[in-house]
């Protein structure tokens, strides 16, 4: 095969999007037609640049997924002036959470495309979950009469520059369908403690931020809102459901619920 600039950008994207992209996401980023995307990914696979599930693994994932093969990792390492050993590339997906990781990447793509459609809003940074797994931040917080400690591992962190303001967001993708009675203890209180912590300030340069929680249903969201109110989360937690999120709605449509507001609101207000 003749290795092209687009092939290189595909490999870079797989690495940048936390080591894995689905076929539909690759098509969304780089192709206008399905057959063209299928042909190119087949060539990249058979030439060792990417890996994909075998027949048995394919039955357990929602769609075809790709991650870097050895040759692909060597290309990305070379572009970053490092070695494959130092690159920290994902040699295989986290099979137990492939659907979750696809959902995280879809959210990120929606944010990126929405910002391209709104020049007055700029995406300044995206920190993937793998960075939090590699370099842990731990917080201490109170729950009732107990002092608890917890590692904070958001599904992503990003910053938007809008109207002269830099807004920091932490992402929580929630794919469960059952109510979580421990949401206050396991997410809200440690999430609040993290934003106010020295570890957060050292990592991101500030002690401000908002948690964005995307979940499966209105019922589950309502349960989360109730618990977040018990934690006095106020303007720190925003909730919505997957069916409301796309590149047209994610920034300026009133699809987000805040703990201290009854009405739905947009993520970004612009004059």
PDB file of C-alpha atoms in Angstrom:
ATOM      1  CA  UNK A   1       0.000   0.000   0.000  1.00  0.00           C
ATOM      2  CA  UNK A   2       1.030   3.631  -0.436  1.00  0.00           C
ATOM      3  CA  UNK A   3       0.982   5.250   2.998  1.00  0.00           C
ATOM      4  CA  UNK A   4      -0.787   8.633   2.754  1.00  0.00           C
ATOM      5  CA  UNK A   5      -1.066  11.798   4.829  1.00  0.00           C
ATOM      6  CA  UNK A   6      -4.607  10.791   5.715  1.00  0.00           C
ATOM      7  CA  UNK A   7      -3.369   7.398   6.940  1.00  0.00           C
ATOM      8  CA  UNK A   8      -0.964   9.235   9.220  1.00  0.00           C
ATOM      9  CA  UNK A   9      -3.742  11.467  10.549  1.00  0.00           C
ATOM     10  CA  UNK A  10      -5.928   8.412  11.212  1.00  0.00           C
ATOM     11  CA  UNK A  11      -3.162   6.842  13.301  1.00  0.00           C
ATOM     12  CA  UNK A  12      -2.602  10.102  15.168  1.00  0.00           C
ATOM     13  CA  UNK A  13      -6.344  10.365  15.883  1.00  0.00           C
ATOM     14  CA  UNK A  14      -6.570   6.816  17.228  1.00  0.00           C
ATOM     15  CA  UNK A  15      -3.735   7.613  19.620  1.00  0.00           C
ATOM     16  CA  UNK A  16      -5.178  11.014  20.601  1.00  0.00           C
ATOM     17  CA  UNK A  17      -8.673   9.647  21.273  1.00  0.00           C
ATOM     18  CA  UNK A  18      -7.384   7.529  24.137  1.00  0.00           C
ATOM     19  CA  UNK A  19      -6.104   4.710  21.929  1.00  0.00           C
ATOM     20  CA  UNK A  20      -9.289   3.532  20.217  1.00  0.00           C
ATOM     21  CA  UNK A  21     -11.782   4.726  17.605  1.00  0.00           C
ATOM     22  CA  UNK A  22     -14.852   3.024  16.196  1.00  0.00           C
ATOM     23  CA  UNK A  23     -15.403   2.682  12.458  1.00  0.00           C
ATOM     24  CA  UNK A  24     -18.183   5.283  12.468  1.00  0.00           C
ATOM     25  CA  UNK A  25     -15.932   7.747  14.291  1.00  0.00           C
ATOM     26  CA  UNK A  26     -13.099   7.262  11.786  1.00  0.00           C
ATOM     27  CA  UNK A  27     -15.561   7.740   8.947  1.00  0.00           C
ATOM     28  CA  UNK A  28     -16.917  10.870  10.642  1.00  0.00           C
ATOM     29  CA  UNK A  29     -13.414  12.324  10.967  1.00  0.00           C
ATOM     30  CA  UNK A  30     -11.827  11.400   7.650  1.00  0.00           C
ATOM     31  CA  UNK A  31     -14.222  10.060   5.003  1.00  0.00           C
ATOM     32  CA  UNK A  32     -17.382  10.983   3.164  1.00  0.00           C
ATOM     33  CA  UNK A  33     -18.275   7.449   2.067  1.00  0.00           C
ATOM     34  CA  UNK A  34     -18.516   4.141   3.909  1.00  0.00           C
ATOM     35  CA  UNK A  35     -16.962   1.927   1.230  1.00  0.00           C
ATOM     36  CA  UNK A  36     -13.924   4.192   0.937  1.00  0.00           C
ATOM     37  CA  UNK A  37     -13.427   4.093   4.709  1.00  0.00           C
ATOM     38  CA  UNK A  38     -13.809   0.302   4.785  1.00  0.00           C
ATOM     39  CA  UNK A  39     -11.192  -0.164   2.067  1.00  0.00           C
ATOM     40  CA  UNK A  40      -8.662   2.127   3.734  1.00  0.00           C
ATOM     41  CA  UNK A  41      -9.061   0.599   7.175  1.00  0.00           C
ATOM     42  CA  UNK A  42      -8.764  -2.889   5.694  1.00  0.00           C
ATOM     43  CA  UNK A  43      -5.449  -1.891   4.083  1.00  0.00           C
ATOM     44  CA  UNK A  44      -4.172  -0.350   7.304  1.00  0.00           C
ATOM     45  CA  UNK A  45      -5.119  -3.527   9.182  1.00  0.00           C
ATOM     46  CA  UNK A  46      -3.576  -5.996   6.740  1.00  0.00           C
ATOM     47  CA  UNK A  47      -0.374  -3.952   6.649  1.00  0.00           C
ATOM     48  CA  UNK A  48       0.000  -3.934  10.436  1.00  0.00           C
ATOM     49  CA  UNK A  49      -0.744  -0.272  11.137  1.00  0.00           C
ATOM     50  CA  UNK A  50      -3.949  -0.921  13.096  1.00  0.00           C
ATOM     51  CA  UNK A  51      -5.535  -3.821  14.943  1.00  0.00           C
ATOM     52  CA  UNK A  52      -9.197  -4.806  15.067  1.00  0.00           C
ATOM     53  CA  UNK A  53     -11.272  -7.438  16.926  1.00  0.00           C
ATOM     54  CA  UNK A  54     -11.155 -11.040  15.787  1.00  0.00           C
ATOM     55  CA  UNK A  55     -14.381 -12.845  14.977  1.00  0.00           C
ATOM     56  CA  UNK A  56     -15.037 -13.930  18.558  1.00  0.00           C
ATOM     57  CA  UNK A  57     -14.288 -10.472  19.986  1.00  0.00           C
ATOM     58  CA  UNK A  58     -16.405  -8.778  17.324  1.00  0.00           C
ATOM     59  CA  UNK A  59     -19.541 -10.400  18.760  1.00  0.00           C
ATOM     60  CA  UNK A  60     -19.051  -8.484  22.006  1.00  0.00           C
ATOM     61  CA  UNK A  61     -18.593  -4.950  20.677  1.00  0.00           C
ATOM     62  CA  UNK A  62     -21.336  -2.702  19.227  1.00  0.00           C
ATOM     63  CA  UNK A  63     -19.403  -1.920  16.034  1.00  0.00           C
ATOM     64  CA  UNK A  64     -15.985  -2.423  14.498  1.00  0.00           C
ATOM     65  CA  UNK A  65     -13.238  -0.731  16.498  1.00  0.00           C
ATOM     66  CA  UNK A  66      -9.576  -0.037  15.769  1.00  0.00           C
ATOM     67  CA  UNK A  67      -6.478   0.521  17.869  1.00  0.00           C
ATOM     68  CA  UNK A  68      -2.827   0.972  16.935  1.00  0.00           C
ATOM     69  CA  UNK A  69      -0.773  -1.947  15.684  1.00  0.00           C
ATOM     70  CA  UNK A  70       2.983  -2.077  16.123  1.00  0.00           C
ATOM     71  CA  UNK A  71       3.682  -0.258  12.852  1.00  0.00           C
ATOM     72  CA  UNK A  72       1.071   2.375  13.636  1.00  0.00           C
ATOM     73  CA  UNK A  73       2.603   2.973  17.062  1.00  0.00           C
ATOM     74  CA  UNK A  74       6.014   3.361  15.429  1.00  0.00           C
ATOM     75  CA  UNK A  75       4.620   6.029  13.095  1.00  0.00           C
ATOM     76  CA  UNK A  76       3.018   7.979  15.964  1.00  0.00           C
ATOM     77  CA  UNK A  77       6.132   7.622  18.144  1.00  0.00           C
ATOM     78  CA  UNK A  78       8.277   8.986  15.329  1.00  0.00           C
ATOM     79  CA  UNK A  79       5.962  11.978  14.895  1.00  0.00           C
ATOM     80  CA  UNK A  80       6.274  12.671  18.629  1.00  0.00           C
ATOM     81  CA  UNK A  81      10.078  12.226  18.595  1.00  0.00           C
ATOM     82  CA  UNK A  82       9.893   9.350  21.051  1.00  0.00           C
ATOM     83  CA  UNK A  83       9.968   5.542  21.139  1.00  0.00           C
ATOM     84  CA  UNK A  84       7.078   3.084  21.168  1.00  0.00           C
ATOM     85  CA  UNK A  85       8.139   2.105  24.692  1.00  0.00           C
ATOM     86  CA  UNK A  86       7.755   5.700  25.882  1.00  0.00           C
ATOM     87  CA  UNK A  87       4.627   6.409  23.829  1.00  0.00           C
ATOM     88  CA  UNK A  88       2.221   4.725  26.235  1.00  0.00           C
ATOM     89  CA  UNK A  89      -0.005   3.416  23.438  1.00  0.00           C
ATOM     90  CA  UNK A  90      -2.961   1.150  24.123  1.00  0.00           C
ATOM     91  CA  UNK A  91      -2.031  -2.301  22.830  1.00  0.00           C
ATOM     92  CA  UNK A  92      -5.603  -3.525  23.160  1.00  0.00           C
ATOM     93  CA  UNK A  93      -8.964  -1.990  24.103  1.00  0.00           C
ATOM     94  CA  UNK A  94     -10.459  -2.175  27.559  1.00  0.00           C
ATOM     95  CA  UNK A  95     -12.903  -4.855  26.497  1.00  0.00           C
ATOM     96  CA  UNK A  96     -15.163  -4.435  29.531  1.00  0.00           C
ATOM     97  CA  UNK A  97     -15.897  -0.796  28.656  1.00  0.00           C
ATOM     98  CA  UNK A  98     -15.722  -0.507  24.871  1.00  0.00           C
ATOM     99  CA  UNK A  99     -19.242   0.956  24.651  1.00  0.00           C
ATOM    100  CA  UNK A 100     -18.352   3.483  27.343  1.00  0.00           C
ATOM    101  CA  UNK A 101     -15.170   4.527  25.523  1.00  0.00           C
ATOM    102  CA  UNK A 102     -17.068   4.899  22.233  1.00  0.00           C
ATOM    103  CA  UNK A 103     -19.577   7.159  24.040  1.00  0.00           C
ATOM    104  CA  UNK A 104     -16.759   9.320  25.448  1.00  0.00           C
ATOM    105  CA  UNK A 105     -15.269   9.769  21.974  1.00  0.00           C
ATOM    106  CA  UNK A 106     -18.670  10.625  20.499  1.00  0.00           C
ATOM    107  CA  UNK A 107     -19.097  13.345  23.117  1.00  0.00           C
ATOM    108  CA  UNK A 108     -15.650  14.699  22.338  1.00  0.00           C
ATOM    109  CA  UNK A 109     -16.377  14.730  18.607  1.00  0.00           C
ATOM    110  CA  UNK A 110     -19.629  16.601  19.251  1.00  0.00           C
ATOM    111  CA  UNK A 111     -17.753  19.232  21.279  1.00  0.00           C
ATOM    112  CA  UNK A 112     -15.047  19.613  18.638  1.00  0.00           C
ATOM    113  CA  UNK A 113     -17.497  19.917  15.738  1.00  0.00           C
ATOM    114  CA  UNK A 114     -19.728  22.332  17.672  1.00  0.00           C
ATOM    115  CA  UNK A 115     -16.722  24.560  18.360  1.00  0.00           C
ATOM    116  CA  UNK A 116     -15.792  24.543  14.678  1.00  0.00           C
ATOM    117  CA  UNK A 117     -19.333  25.699  13.896  1.00  0.00           C
ATOM    118  CA  UNK A 118     -19.087  28.458  16.539  1.00  0.00           C
ATOM    119  CA  UNK A 119     -15.825  30.383  16.014  1.00  0.00           C
ATOM    120  CA  UNK A 120     -16.568  32.465  19.089  1.00  0.00           C
ATOM    121  CA  UNK A 121     -16.145  29.311  21.231  1.00  0.00           C
ATOM    122  CA  UNK A 122     -12.729  27.645  21.268  1.00  0.00           C
ATOM    123  CA  UNK A 123     -11.771  24.251  22.602  1.00  0.00           C
ATOM    124  CA  UNK A 124      -8.405  24.819  24.264  1.00  0.00           C
ATOM    125  CA  UNK A 125      -7.505  21.425  25.702  1.00  0.00           C
ATOM    126  CA  UNK A 126      -8.690  17.843  26.119  1.00  0.00           C
ATOM    127  CA  UNK A 127      -7.186  15.559  28.737  1.00  0.00           C
ATOM    128  CA  UNK A 128      -8.279  11.909  28.248  1.00  0.00           C
ATOM    129  CA  UNK A 129      -9.096   9.440  31.000  1.00  0.00           C
ATOM    130  CA  UNK A 130      -5.823   7.576  30.464  1.00  0.00           C
ATOM    131  CA  UNK A 131      -3.898  10.600  31.791  1.00  0.00           C
ATOM    132  CA  UNK A 132      -5.810  10.383  35.074  1.00  0.00           C
ATOM    133  CA  UNK A 133      -5.176   6.642  35.251  1.00  0.00           C
ATOM    134  CA  UNK A 134      -1.462   7.131  34.659  1.00  0.00           C
ATOM    135  CA  UNK A 135      -1.095  10.059  37.084  1.00  0.00           C
ATOM    136  CA  UNK A 136      -3.554   9.706  39.946  1.00  0.00           C
ATOM    137  CA  UNK A 137      -5.186  12.540  41.875  1.00  0.00           C
ATOM    138  CA  UNK A 138      -6.539  11.539  45.280  1.00  0.00           C
ATOM    139  CA  UNK A 139      -8.937  13.569  47.415  1.00  0.00           C
ATOM    140  CA  UNK A 140     -10.148  13.427  50.990  1.00  0.00           C
ATOM    141  CA  UNK A 141     -13.736  14.363  51.835  1.00  0.00           C
ATOM    142  CA  UNK A 142     -16.405  14.014  54.492  1.00  0.00           C
ATOM    143  CA  UNK A 143     -19.441  11.768  54.245  1.00  0.00           C
ATOM    144  CA  UNK A 144     -21.567  11.917  57.360  1.00  0.00           C
ATOM    145  CA  UNK A 145     -19.221  11.309  60.276  1.00  0.00           C
ATOM    146  CA  UNK A 146     -16.630   9.568  58.113  1.00  0.00           C
ATOM    147  CA  UNK A 147     -13.574  10.833  56.283  1.00  0.00           C
ATOM    148  CA  UNK A 148     -13.215   9.070  52.937  1.00  0.00           C
ATOM    149  CA  UNK A 149     -10.481   9.024  50.303  1.00  0.00           C
ATOM    150  CA  UNK A 150     -10.951   8.443  46.618  1.00  0.00           C
ATOM    151  CA  UNK A 151      -9.003   8.561  43.364  1.00  0.00           C
ATOM    152  CA  UNK A 152     -10.582  10.926  40.843  1.00  0.00           C
ATOM    153  CA  UNK A 153     -10.768   9.548  37.317  1.00  0.00           C
ATOM    154  CA  UNK A 154     -13.041  11.621  35.074  1.00  0.00           C
ATOM    155  CA  UNK A 155     -13.741  10.370  31.562  1.00  0.00           C
ATOM    156  CA  UNK A 156     -12.139  13.531  30.235  1.00  0.00           C
ATOM    157  CA  UNK A 157     -11.257  17.121  31.048  1.00  0.00           C
ATOM    158  CA  UNK A 158     -11.526  20.020  28.623  1.00  0.00           C
ATOM    159  CA  UNK A 159     -11.498  23.823  28.551  1.00  0.00           C
ATOM    160  CA  UNK A 160     -13.624  26.169  26.481  1.00  0.00           C
ATOM    161  CA  UNK A 161     -12.819  29.820  25.822  1.00  0.00           C
ATOM    162  CA  UNK A 162     -16.074  31.735  25.329  1.00  0.00           C
ATOM    163  CA  UNK A 163     -16.727  35.440  25.651  1.00  0.00           C
ATOM    164  CA  UNK A 164     -13.312  35.982  27.166  1.00  0.00           C
ATOM    165  CA  UNK A 165     -13.943  33.385  29.882  1.00  0.00           C
ATOM    166  CA  UNK A 166     -12.042  30.119  30.256  1.00  0.00           C
ATOM    167  CA  UNK A 167     -14.427  27.413  31.486  1.00  0.00           C
ATOM    168  CA  UNK A 168     -13.168  24.058  32.765  1.00  0.00           C
ATOM    169  CA  UNK A 169     -15.237  20.882  32.457  1.00  0.00           C
ATOM    170  CA  UNK A 170     -14.882  17.358  33.812  1.00  0.00           C
ATOM    171  CA  UNK A 171     -16.832  14.630  32.037  1.00  0.00           C
ATOM    172  CA  UNK A 172     -18.710  11.694  33.553  1.00  0.00           C
ATOM    173  CA  UNK A 173     -20.273   9.269  31.033  1.00  0.00           C
ATOM    174  CA  UNK A 174     -22.844   7.107  32.808  1.00  0.00           C
ATOM    175  CA  UNK A 175     -24.241   4.197  30.796  1.00  0.00           C
ATOM    176  CA  UNK A 176     -25.988   2.352  33.612  1.00  0.00           C
ATOM    177  CA  UNK A 177     -29.770   2.025  33.560  1.00  0.00           C
ATOM    178  CA  UNK A 178     -30.241   1.292  37.270  1.00  0.00           C
ATOM    179  CA  UNK A 179     -30.443   4.042  39.883  1.00  0.00           C
ATOM    180  CA  UNK A 180     -27.223   4.539  41.854  1.00  0.00           C
ATOM    181  CA  UNK A 181     -27.959   5.114  45.553  1.00  0.00           C
ATOM    182  CA  UNK A 182     -24.245   5.862  46.150  1.00  0.00           C
ATOM    183  CA  UNK A 183     -23.966   8.695  43.605  1.00  0.00           C
ATOM    184  CA  UNK A 184     -23.670  11.330  46.343  1.00  0.00           C
ATOM    185  CA  UNK A 185     -20.915   9.454  48.162  1.00  0.00           C
ATOM    186  CA  UNK A 186     -19.008   8.150  45.129  1.00  0.00           C
ATOM    187  CA  UNK A 187     -19.323  11.017  42.631  1.00  0.00           C
ATOM    188  CA  UNK A 188     -20.762  14.280  43.978  1.00  0.00           C
ATOM    189  CA  UNK A 189     -18.800  14.751  47.204  1.00  0.00           C
ATOM    190  CA  UNK A 190     -15.416  13.619  45.855  1.00  0.00           C
ATOM    191  CA  UNK A 191     -16.078  15.571  42.650  1.00  0.00           C
ATOM    192  CA  UNK A 192     -16.661  18.769  44.621  1.00  0.00           C
ATOM    193  CA  UNK A 193     -13.630  18.105  46.792  1.00  0.00           C
ATOM    194  CA  UNK A 194     -11.471  17.624  43.707  1.00  0.00           C
ATOM    195  CA  UNK A 195     -12.354  20.960  42.107  1.00  0.00           C
ATOM    196  CA  UNK A 196     -11.499  22.692  45.388  1.00  0.00           C
ATOM    197  CA  UNK A 197      -8.302  20.704  45.951  1.00  0.00           C
ATOM    198  CA  UNK A 198      -4.630  21.596  45.679  1.00  0.00           C
ATOM    199  CA  UNK A 199      -4.140  18.618  43.327  1.00  0.00           C
ATOM    200  CA  UNK A 200      -6.666  20.057  40.870  1.00  0.00           C
ATOM    201  CA  UNK A 201      -5.113  23.516  41.026  1.00  0.00           C
ATOM    202  CA  UNK A 202      -1.618  22.124  40.458  1.00  0.00           C
ATOM    203  CA  UNK A 203      -2.837  20.124  37.490  1.00  0.00           C
ATOM    204  CA  UNK A 204      -5.075  22.688  35.798  1.00  0.00           C
ATOM    205  CA  UNK A 205      -3.990  26.028  37.235  1.00  0.00           C
ATOM    206  CA  UNK A 206      -7.272  26.974  38.903  1.00  0.00           C
ATOM    207  CA  UNK A 207      -9.916  25.879  41.406  1.00  0.00           C
ATOM    208  CA  UNK A 208     -12.962  26.315  39.211  1.00  0.00           C
ATOM    209  CA  UNK A 209     -14.762  23.757  37.099  1.00  0.00           C
ATOM    210  CA  UNK A 210     -18.013  22.013  36.278  1.00  0.00           C
ATOM    211  CA  UNK A 211     -18.851  18.326  36.157  1.00  0.00           C
ATOM    212  CA  UNK A 212     -20.892  17.246  33.116  1.00  0.00           C
ATOM    213  CA  UNK A 213     -22.852  14.040  33.635  1.00  0.00           C
ATOM    214  CA  UNK A 214     -24.431  12.350  30.612  1.00  0.00           C
ATOM    215  CA  UNK A 215     -26.721   9.461  31.486  1.00  0.00           C
ATOM    216  CA  UNK A 216     -29.265   7.078  30.004  1.00  0.00           C
ATOM    217  CA  UNK A 217     -32.706   8.297  31.048  1.00  0.00           C
ATOM    218  CA  UNK A 218     -34.732  11.100  32.595  1.00  0.00           C
ATOM    219  CA  UNK A 219     -35.488   8.864  35.581  1.00  0.00           C
ATOM    220  CA  UNK A 220     -31.837   8.154  36.306  1.00  0.00           C
ATOM    221  CA  UNK A 221     -30.962  11.814  35.802  1.00  0.00           C
ATOM    222  CA  UNK A 222     -33.690  12.806  38.268  1.00  0.00           C
ATOM    223  CA  UNK A 223     -32.238  10.459  40.869  1.00  0.00           C
ATOM    224  CA  UNK A 224     -28.794  11.980  40.356  1.00  0.00           C
ATOM    225  CA  UNK A 225     -30.146  15.517  40.656  1.00  0.00           C
ATOM    226  CA  UNK A 226     -31.828  14.637  43.952  1.00  0.00           C
ATOM    227  CA  UNK A 227     -28.594  13.280  45.391  1.00  0.00           C
ATOM    228  CA  UNK A 228     -26.520  16.167  44.045  1.00  0.00           C
ATOM    229  CA  UNK A 229     -28.817  18.612  45.855  1.00  0.00           C
ATOM    230  CA  UNK A 230     -28.034  16.819  49.120  1.00  0.00           C
ATOM    231  CA  UNK A 231     -24.370  17.530  48.469  1.00  0.00           C
ATOM    232  CA  UNK A 232     -24.940  21.240  47.884  1.00  0.00           C
ATOM    233  CA  UNK A 233     -23.479  20.898  44.380  1.00  0.00           C
ATOM    234  CA  UNK A 234     -25.112  24.135  43.122  1.00  0.00           C
ATOM    235  CA  UNK A 235     -23.385  25.280  39.918  1.00  0.00           C
ATOM    236  CA  UNK A 236     -20.815  22.504  39.910  1.00  0.00           C
ATOM    237  CA  UNK A 237     -22.862  19.674  38.353  1.00  0.00           C
ATOM    238  CA  UNK A 238     -24.738  19.694  35.032  1.00  0.00           C
ATOM    239  CA  UNK A 239     -26.812  16.748  33.787  1.00  0.00           C
ATOM    240  CA  UNK A 240     -28.297  15.610  30.498  1.00  0.00           C
ATOM    241  CA  UNK A 241     -29.210  12.400  28.663  1.00  0.00           C
ATOM    242  CA  UNK A 242     -27.583  10.779  25.657  1.00  0.00           C
ATOM    243  CA  UNK A 243     -30.608  11.273  23.415  1.00  0.00           C
ATOM    244  CA  UNK A 244     -30.326  15.069  23.782  1.00  0.00           C
ATOM    245  CA  UNK A 245     -26.635  15.365  22.898  1.00  0.00           C
ATOM    246  CA  UNK A 246     -25.348  16.063  19.392  1.00  0.00           C
ATOM    247  CA  UNK A 247     -23.110  18.669  17.779  1.00  0.00           C
ATOM    248  CA  UNK A 248     -26.058  21.060  17.223  1.00  0.00           C
ATOM    249  CA  UNK A 249     -27.289  20.958  20.833  1.00  0.00           C
ATOM    250  CA  UNK A 250     -24.271  20.327  23.025  1.00  0.00           C
ATOM    251  CA  UNK A 251     -23.178  23.950  23.524  1.00  0.00           C
ATOM    252  CA  UNK A 252     -26.030  26.398  23.067  1.00  0.00           C
ATOM    253  CA  UNK A 253     -29.268  24.400  23.286  1.00  0.00           C
ATOM    254  CA  UNK A 254     -31.079  24.195  26.661  1.00  0.00           C
ATOM    255  CA  UNK A 255     -30.426  20.477  27.241  1.00  0.00           C
ATOM    256  CA  UNK A 256     -28.569  20.711  30.574  1.00  0.00           C
ATOM    257  CA  UNK A 257     -30.058  20.495  34.068  1.00  0.00           C
ATOM    258  CA  UNK A 258     -28.284  22.224  36.933  1.00  0.00           C
ATOM    259  CA  UNK A 259     -28.781  21.310  40.566  1.00  0.00           C
ATOM    260  CA  UNK A 260     -30.012  24.748  41.623  1.00  0.00           C
ATOM    261  CA  UNK A 261     -32.238  25.489  38.593  1.00  0.00           C
ATOM    262  CA  UNK A 262     -35.608  24.051  37.602  1.00  0.00           C
ATOM    263  CA  UNK A 263     -35.344  24.929  33.921  1.00  0.00           C
ATOM    264  CA  UNK A 264     -32.988  23.367  31.404  1.00  0.00           C
ATOM    265  CA  UNK A 265     -30.160  25.586  30.211  1.00  0.00           C
ATOM    266  CA  UNK A 266     -27.372  25.715  27.615  1.00  0.00           C
ATOM    267  CA  UNK A 267     -23.806  24.803  28.495  1.00  0.00           C
ATOM    268  CA  UNK A 268     -22.422  28.117  27.171  1.00  0.00           C
ATOM    269  CA  UNK A 269     -24.121  31.520  27.264  1.00  0.00           C
ATOM    270  CA  UNK A 270     -23.085  33.997  24.601  1.00  0.00           C
ATOM    271  CA  UNK A 271     -24.177  37.636  24.284  1.00  0.00           C
TER     272      UNK A 271
END
